[in-house]
Amino acid sequence: MPQRVPVRFTVLGPVRVWRGAEELDAGGPQARTMLALLLLRAGQPVPVSEIVDVLWGPGPPPTAVNVVRRHVGSLRRLLEPGLPARTPGNRLVRGAGGYRLLTDGDDVDLVRFRELRQEARRAVAEGAPGRAVELFERALSLWAGPVASAVAPDVRERLGADALERERLAVLREAADAAAHAGLPGAVLARLREATTAHPLDEPLLARLVQALAATGRRAEALAASRDARRRLAEELGIDPGPELQEAHRTALGTTGDGDPAEPPPAHALAARPVVPAQLPHDLPAFTGRHAELAELLDPFAAGEPVGTVLISALGGMAGVGKTTLAVHWAHRVAGRYPDGQLYADLRGFAPSGTVTDPGEAVRGFLHALGVPPEHVPQGLAAQAALYRSVLAGRRVLVLLDNARDAEQVRPLLPGTPGCLAIVTSRDDLTGLVAAHGARSLTLRPFDAGQARDLLAGRLGAGRIAAEPRAVDEIIARCAGLPLALACVAARAALRPDFPLTAVAAELREARGTLDGFTRPGTPVDVATVFSWSARAVSSAAARLFRLLALHPGPEVSAPTAAALAGLPRHRARSLLGELAAVHLVTEPAPGRYGLHDLLRAHAGGLLAEHHTEAERDEARDRLFRHYAERAHAAGALLDPSGDAPAPPDTGAPPFADDSAALAWLTAEHPALPAVVQAAATTGHDRYACLLAWALEPYFERRGHWHDGLAAQRTALDSALRLGDPVLEARALRGLGRAEGRLGLSDESRARLRRALTLFTLAADTVGLAGTHRSLGWACEQEGDLAGALRHNQLALELYRTAGSRPAQASVLNSVGWYHALRGEYRPALARCFEALALLQDLGDRYGQAAAWDSIAYAYHCLGRHPHALLGYRNALTLYRALGAPYPEADTLVRMGDTHLATGDREGARAAWEQALALLTRLGHPDAERVRERLAGREERSGAG
């Protein structure tokens, strides 16, 4: 077997590569950049999406992935000459959705640098500072310039070069401390001069330079360096030097803090000073999205504002929305402003093991990182936190506290004086920090479609995304904008670049609302696991409510509805919902209304099946549907007192105060109501499906939601047929016939109404018969059969009188008057309508009163009494607008416009018709065309005149 020729790489300076003694041509700028990225990741897999993001940044070309593959092929042949085409090779291998460069320990200067650093630190710990200085010097000598120095600055930024430069400076500070401890202050003096020239605001470096100059006999130079540092800090940052630089200045002066001559500092004094920690996790080179949020976070720095504690809480802080990613990326962007170091702690507030980081453990870790010897750390959390704040006093340190459970866990870890930045991420609101510490709060929301597409394009390549837009749209929709879910799917797709995205979308589709599509073997943290962390952080009662919320079919749920679902008192449900909202398992988009993210709903559904029997689930559904049926019936009865929808079982819920309160409840619940009707039918609760559909008729009619009404009535008819009850079937046929009539399906409508009339007759249901006659009367009107319309309504009136239903009598009296008016019988029309108006006013039926005023106005219009007609129309409009009834409002406006035109008020007519057109267009109603014709006819007559 031929001997493998050694290959060496450098990235700490220019990107270079040697095979044996021969330096190789690493290729053009992109090829060198890709090689630099592979070297910086130190043998770890680098996803193709990350390579694309580093090479091109936002908006890569469609051919980006293909270009990356060509660079990979060229680099393989460079490293292994004679490698056959399309052969994987032994140095640059594919895996985990990307590429990994396999190297030996000493092959890469960055790897060797880190190994020497660790050896030097061990030497310091073993009490061998001289040996440590030698090792630190060997590590620093590997740097031949800035990381990937020949690469364009914006590309170097995407490579994460700034973070590596901070790593180099941290090692230099440690080297200076070791040199002082070893009595060799001049060993790193040249490097300190060079570093402070490049970083003139880095106080820890400046302090070490001043002390090294003083210790080597260059006192005047040390004082000059100190004065220059003080001036720059004042001019550029508007601050005074911190304690470390002040101490160095006093050392150079040869005085103590009181102005007395100082003894030469002992050799160990410098080593005992706090070190400069650099604990931030690695930044994500392929950071995507969050541009607006990042700009908001960076804005105070650009404006020169003081920045103290900042709280980042995601959309309710839900798991997987990218809190940590943004926090780490932002911390790296601003770390240079905190030269005294960066501290990081994962507080494990919602860890799956349930082992939350103790605040005392975190404080002790920070004190150790800041150079405080363990024997100097006091006992007790309060004393430890006080020492921590004292160590940070006057310093500028960035503290990143990730995944906090609550404010109490965070408080001991916050710096006590200005100048430091604390970043806290949590799924809890941590409102105590906002109130007590002046924290700024930033809410992260799931990605919108554009941001989600950018994330996928960054990880899979713009070309692959552009090739299958429909599949991408489905993937985005099924991930519901959650970055963690999108990342899981992107990882799956990247592992199999030969798989079409349609196959990935199908895989998610087949998961059927669970999180199975987002779970991969070998994935350390999948979506279901992440969500479970939050679920374990709440009480057992709150966890039960969270599971049961999966049974609610709508996008939001109110506290009373949640109480009914769980069989709890309302105050208890509100308390539990607050607990869930605090850890962001639910959101609160509006006061008192709670929602579940789609993926959290799927997670809750999985837990529901795991923890609850089918009988328990069915009992909860029964409570839910009973609640909705009772509330909808109570609301519908206020909106239409003449209605005859059967009442469901009384749940004991408090009544609505009036029809406005009823309408407000229906409006708030409208997004869920059609889904609740459907869910009742599909889960075997057919009677509730019928009761709900019929109770909702007045609302759908008043608001013009006829398509929702049609769907509900079709569902009700299917349910009634399954129940096998002729009266329920008749009622369902009548409801469906009404909805079809509203949408112009007249043939279907009349057939269903006649069948309903037959069934009600056979059942001797007087009220049912009366209501069906009214509906047939309306159908006759639509076909121009005014005699038939009047006859059906007169029959309905007699039947209602027989049944003793005063509200229905009042309503149908107005209908009889209306049809008299349409037939030109204006005197009897006014008599019937005024009789109806008096009765409706007595009953307090405002909707019925509006209809009566409209009928009265129409009769006056036809009699030529236009001022009376306009007054009647205004009364009707006032009531319709107060009740939120856009369709009858539009109908009245059309007739009001006709009256204005009859008086010669063309502008008044136009204004009324345009208002009507706007309402009908918004409703999508076919009558809009009739109004357009009126407007066009008016304009023609106006032009002719």
CSV table of N, CA and C in Angstrom, one decimal, residues 812-891:
chain,number,residue,atom,x,y,z
A,812,VAL,N,-93.4,37.8,11.9
A,812,VAL,CA,-94.2,37.5,10.7
A,812,VAL,C,-95.2,38.5,10.3
A,813,LEU,N,-95.7,39.3,11.3
A,813,LEU,CA,-96.6,40.4,11.0
A,813,LEU,C,-95.9,41.4,10.1
A,814,ASN,N,-94.6,41.7,10.4
A,814,ASN,CA,-93.9,42.6,9.5
A,814,ASN,C,-93.7,42.0,8.1
A,815,SER,N,-93.5,40.7,8.1
A,815,SER,CA,-93.3,40.0,6.7
A,815,SER,C,-94.6,40.1,5.9
A,816,VAL,N,-95.7,39.9,6.6
A,816,VAL,CA,-97.0,40.1,5.9
A,816,VAL,C,-97.2,41.5,5.3
A,817,GLY,N,-96.8,42.5,6.2
A,817,GLY,CA,-96.9,43.9,5.7
A,817,GLY,C,-95.9,44.1,4.6
A,818,TRP,N,-94.8,43.5,4.6
A,818,TRP,CA,-93.8,43.7,3.5
A,818,TRP,C,-94.3,43.2,2.2
A,819,TYR,N,-94.9,42.0,2.2
A,819,TYR,CA,-95.4,41.5,1.0
A,819,TYR,C,-96.7,42.2,0.5
A,820,HIS,N,-97.5,42.8,1.4
A,820,HIS,CA,-98.5,43.7,0.9
A,820,HIS,C,-97.9,44.9,0.2
A,821,ALA,N,-96.8,45.4,0.7
A,821,ALA,CA,-96.2,46.6,0.1
A,821,ALA,C,-95.6,46.2,-1.3
A,822,LEU,N,-95.0,45.0,-1.4
A,822,LEU,CA,-94.5,44.6,-2.7
A,822,LEU,C,-95.6,44.4,-3.7
A,823,ARG,N,-96.8,44.1,-3.2
A,823,ARG,CA,-97.9,43.9,-4.2
A,823,ARG,C,-98.6,45.2,-4.4
A,824,GLY,N,-98.1,46.4,-3.9
A,824,GLY,CA,-98.8,47.6,-4.1
A,824,GLY,C,-99.9,47.9,-3.2
A,825,GLU,N,-100.1,47.2,-2.1
A,825,GLU,CA,-101.1,47.3,-1.2
A,825,GLU,C,-100.6,48.1,0.1
A,826,TYR,N,-100.4,49.4,-0.1
A,826,TYR,CA,-99.6,50.1,0.9
A,826,TYR,C,-100.3,50.4,2.2
A,827,ARG,N,-101.6,50.6,2.1
A,827,ARG,CA,-102.3,50.9,3.4
A,827,ARG,C,-102.3,49.7,4.3
A,828,PRO,N,-102.7,48.5,3.8
A,828,PRO,CA,-102.6,47.3,4.7
A,828,PRO,C,-101.2,47.0,5.1
A,829,ALA,N,-100.2,47.4,4.2
A,829,ALA,CA,-98.8,47.2,4.5
A,829,ALA,C,-98.4,48.0,5.8
A,830,LEU,N,-98.8,49.3,5.7
A,830,LEU,CA,-98.4,50.1,6.9
A,830,LEU,C,-99.1,49.7,8.2
A,831,ALA,N,-100.4,49.3,8.0
A,831,ALA,CA,-101.1,48.8,9.2
A,831,ALA,C,-100.4,47.6,9.8
A,832,ARG,N,-100.1,46.6,9.0
A,832,ARG,CA,-99.4,45.4,9.6
A,832,ARG,C,-98.0,45.8,10.1
A,833,CYS,N,-97.3,46.6,9.4
A,833,CYS,CA,-95.9,46.9,9.9
A,833,CYS,C,-95.9,47.7,11.2
A,834,PHE,N,-96.8,48.7,11.3
A,834,PHE,CA,-96.8,49.5,12.5
A,834,PHE,C,-97.3,48.6,13.7
A,835,GLU,N,-98.2,47.6,13.4
A,835,GLU,CA,-98.6,46.7,14.4
A,835,GLU,C,-97.5,45.8,14.9
A,836,ALA,N,-96.7,45.4,13.9
A,836,ALA,CA,-95.5,44.6,14.2
A,836,ALA,C,-94.5,45.4,15.0
A,837,LEU,N,-94.3,46.7,14.6
A,837,LEU,CA,-93.3,47.6,15.3
A,837,LEU,C,-93.6,47.7,16.8
A,838,ALA,N,-94.9,48.0,17.1
A,838,ALA,CA,-95.3,48.2,18.5
A,838,ALA,C,-95.0,46.9,19.3
A,839,LEU,N,-95.3,45.8,18.7
A,839,LEU,CA,-95.1,44.5,19.4
A,839,LEU,C,-93.6,44.2,19.6
A,840,LEU,N,-92.8,44.5,18.6
A,840,LEU,CA,-91.4,44.3,18.6
A,840,LEU,C,-90.7,45.2,19.7
A,841,GLN,N,-91.2,46.4,19.7
A,841,GLN,CA,-90.7,47.4,20.8
A,841,GLN,C,-91.0,46.9,22.1
A,842,ASP,N,-92.2,46.3,22.3
A,842,ASP,CA,-92.6,45.8,23.6
A,842,ASP,C,-91.8,44.6,24.0
A,843,LEU,N,-91.4,43.8,23.0
A,843,LEU,CA,-90.6,42.6,23.3
A,843,LEU,C,-89.1,43.0,23.4
A,844,GLY,N,-88.7,44.2,22.9
A,844,GLY,CA,-87.3,44.6,23.0
A,844,GLY,C,-86.4,43.9,21.9
A,845,ASP,N,-87.1,43.6,20.8
A,845,ASP,CA,-86.4,42.9,19.6
A,845,ASP,C,-85.9,44.0,18.7
A,846,ARG,N,-84.7,44.4,18.9
A,846,ARG,CA,-84.1,45.5,18.0
A,846,ARG,C,-83.9,45.1,16.6
A,847,TYR,N,-83.5,43.9,16.3
A,847,TYR,CA,-83.3,43.5,15.0
A,847,TYR,C,-84.7,43.5,14.2
A,848,GLY,N,-85.7,43.0,14.9
A,848,GLY,CA,-87.1,43.0,14.3
A,848,GLY,C,-87.6,44.4,14.1
A,849,GLN,N,-87.2,45.3,15.0
A,849,GLN,CA,-87.6,46.7,14.8
A,849,GLN,C,-87.0,47.3,13.6
A,850,ALA,N,-85.7,47.0,13.4
A,850,ALA,CA,-85.0,47.5,12.2
A,850,ALA,C,-85.7,47.1,10.9
A,851,ALA,N,-86.1,45.8,10.9
A,851,ALA,CA,-86.7,45.3,9.7
A,851,ALA,C,-88.1,45.9,9.5
A,852,ALA,N,-88.8,46.2,10.6
A,852,ALA,CA,-90.1,46.9,10.5
A,852,ALA,C,-90.0,48.3,10.0
A,853,TRP,N,-89.0,49.0,10.5
A,853,TRP,CA,-88.8,50.4,10.0
A,853,TRP,C,-88.4,50.4,8.5
A,854,ASP,N,-87.7,49.4,8.1
A,854,ASP,CA,-87.3,49.3,6.6
A,854,ASP,C,-88.6,49.1,5.8
A,855,SER,N,-89.5,48.2,6.3
A,855,SER,CA,-90.7,47.9,5.5
A,855,SER,C,-91.6,49.2,5.5
A,856,ILE,N,-91.7,49.9,6.6
A,856,ILE,CA,-92.5,51.1,6.7
A,856,ILE,C,-92.0,52.1,5.7
A,857,ALA,N,-90.6,52.3,5.7
A,857,ALA,CA,-90.0,53.3,4.8
A,857,ALA,C,-90.3,52.9,3.4
A,858,TYR,N,-90.2,51.7,3.0
A,858,TYR,CA,-90.5,51.3,1.6
A,858,TYR,C,-91.9,51.6,1.2
A,859,ALA,N,-92.9,51.4,2.1
A,859,ALA,CA,-94.3,51.7,1.8
A,859,ALA,C,-94.4,53.2,1.6
A,860,TYR,N,-93.8,54.0,2.5
A,860,TYR,CA,-93.9,55.5,2.4
A,860,TYR,C,-93.3,55.9,1.1
A,861,HIS,N,-92.2,55.3,0.7
A,861,HIS,CA,-91.5,55.7,-0.6
A,861,HIS,C,-92.4,55.4,-1.7
A,862,CYS,N,-93.1,54.3,-1.7
A,862,CYS,CA,-94.0,54.0,-2.8
A,862,CYS,C,-95.2,54.9,-2.8
A,863,LEU,N,-95.6,55.4,-1.7
A,863,LEU,CA,-96.7,56.4,-1.6
A,863,LEU,C,-96.2,57.8,-2.0
A,864,GLY,N,-94.9,58.0,-2.2
A,864,GLY,CA,-94.4,59.3,-2.6
A,864,GLY,C,-94.2,60.2,-1.4
A,865,ARG,N,-94.2,59.6,-0.2
A,865,ARG,CA,-94.0,60.4,1.1
A,865,ARG,C,-92.5,60.2,1.4
A,866,HIS,N,-91.6,60.8,0.6
A,866,HIS,CA,-90.2,60.6,0.7
A,866,HIS,C,-89.5,61.0,2.0
A,867,PRO,N,-89.9,62.2,2.6
A,867,PRO,CA,-89.3,62.5,3.9
A,867,PRO,C,-89.6,61.4,5.0
A,868,HIS,N,-90.8,60.9,5.0
A,868,HIS,CA,-91.2,59.8,5.9
A,868,HIS,C,-90.3,58.6,5.6
A,869,ALA,N,-90.2,58.3,4.3
A,869,ALA,CA,-89.4,57.1,4.0
A,869,ALA,C,-87.9,57.3,4.4
A,870,LEU,N,-87.3,58.4,4.2
A,870,LEU,CA,-85.9,58.6,4.6
A,870,LEU,C,-85.8,58.5,6.1
A,871,LEU,N,-86.8,59.0,6.9
A,871,LEU,CA,-86.7,58.9,8.3
A,871,LEU,C,-86.8,57.4,8.7
A,872,GLY,N,-87.7,56.7,8.1
A,872,GLY,CA,-87.8,55.2,8.4
A,872,GLY,C,-86.5,54.5,8.1
A,873,TYR,N,-85.9,54.8,7.0
A,873,TYR,CA,-84.6,54.2,6.6
A,873,TYR,C,-83.5,54.5,7.6
A,874,ARG,N,-83.5,55.8,8.0
A,874,ARG,CA,-82.4,56.2,9.0
A,874,ARG,C,-82.6,55.4,10.3
A,875,ASN,N,-83.8,55.3,10.7
A,875,ASN,CA,-84.1,54.5,12.0
A,875,ASN,C,-83.6,53.0,11.8
A,876,ALA,N,-83.9,52.5,10.6
A,876,ALA,CA,-83.5,51.1,10.4
A,876,ALA,C,-81.9,51.0,10.4
A,877,LEU,N,-81.3,51.9,9.7
A,877,LEU,CA,-79.8,51.9,9.6
A,877,LEU,C,-79.2,52.0,11.0
A,878,THR,N,-79.7,52.9,11.8
A,878,THR,CA,-79.2,53.1,13.1
A,878,THR,C,-79.2,51.8,13.9
A,879,LEU,N,-80.3,51.1,13.8
A,879,LEU,CA,-80.4,49.8,14.6
A,879,LEU,C,-79.5,48.7,13.9
A,880,TYR,N,-79.5,48.6,12.6
A,880,TYR,CA,-78.7,47.6,12.0
A,880,TYR,C,-77.2,47.8,12.3
A,881,ARG,N,-76.8,49.1,12.2
A,881,ARG,CA,-75.3,49.3,12.5
A,881,ARG,C,-75.0,49.0,14.0
A,882,ALA,N,-75.9,49.4,14.9
A,882,ALA,CA,-75.6,49.1,16.3
A,882,ALA,C,-75.6,47.6,16.5
A,883,LEU,N,-76.3,46.8,15.7
A,883,LEU,CA,-76.4,45.4,15.9
A,883,LEU,C,-75.3,44.6,15.1
A,884,GLY,N,-74.6,45.3,14.2
A,884,GLY,CA,-73.6,44.7,13.4
A,884,GLY,C,-74.2,43.7,12.4
A,885,ALA,N,-75.1,44.2,11.6
A,885,ALA,CA,-75.8,43.4,10.6
A,885,ALA,C,-75.5,43.9,9.2
A,886,PRO,N,-74.4,43.6,8.5
A,886,PRO,CA,-74.1,44.3,7.3
A,886,PRO,C,-75.0,44.0,6.1
A,887,TYR,N,-75.5,42.7,6.0
A,887,TYR,CA,-76.3,42.5,4.8
A,887,TYR,C,-77.7,43.3,4.9
A,888,PRO,N,-78.5,43.2,5.9
A,888,PRO,CA,-79.7,44.0,5.9
A,888,PRO,C,-79.4,45.5,5.9
A,889,GLU,N,-78.2,45.9,6.4
A,889,GLU,CA,-77.8,47.3,6.3
A,889,GLU,C,-77.7,47.7,4.8
A,890,ALA,N,-77.0,46.8,4.1
A,890,ALA,CA,-76.8,47.1,2.7
A,890,ALA,C,-78.1,47.1,1.9
A,891,ASP,N,-79.0,46.2,2.3
A,891,ASP,CA,-80.3,46.2,1.6
A,891,ASP,C,-81.1,47.5,1.8
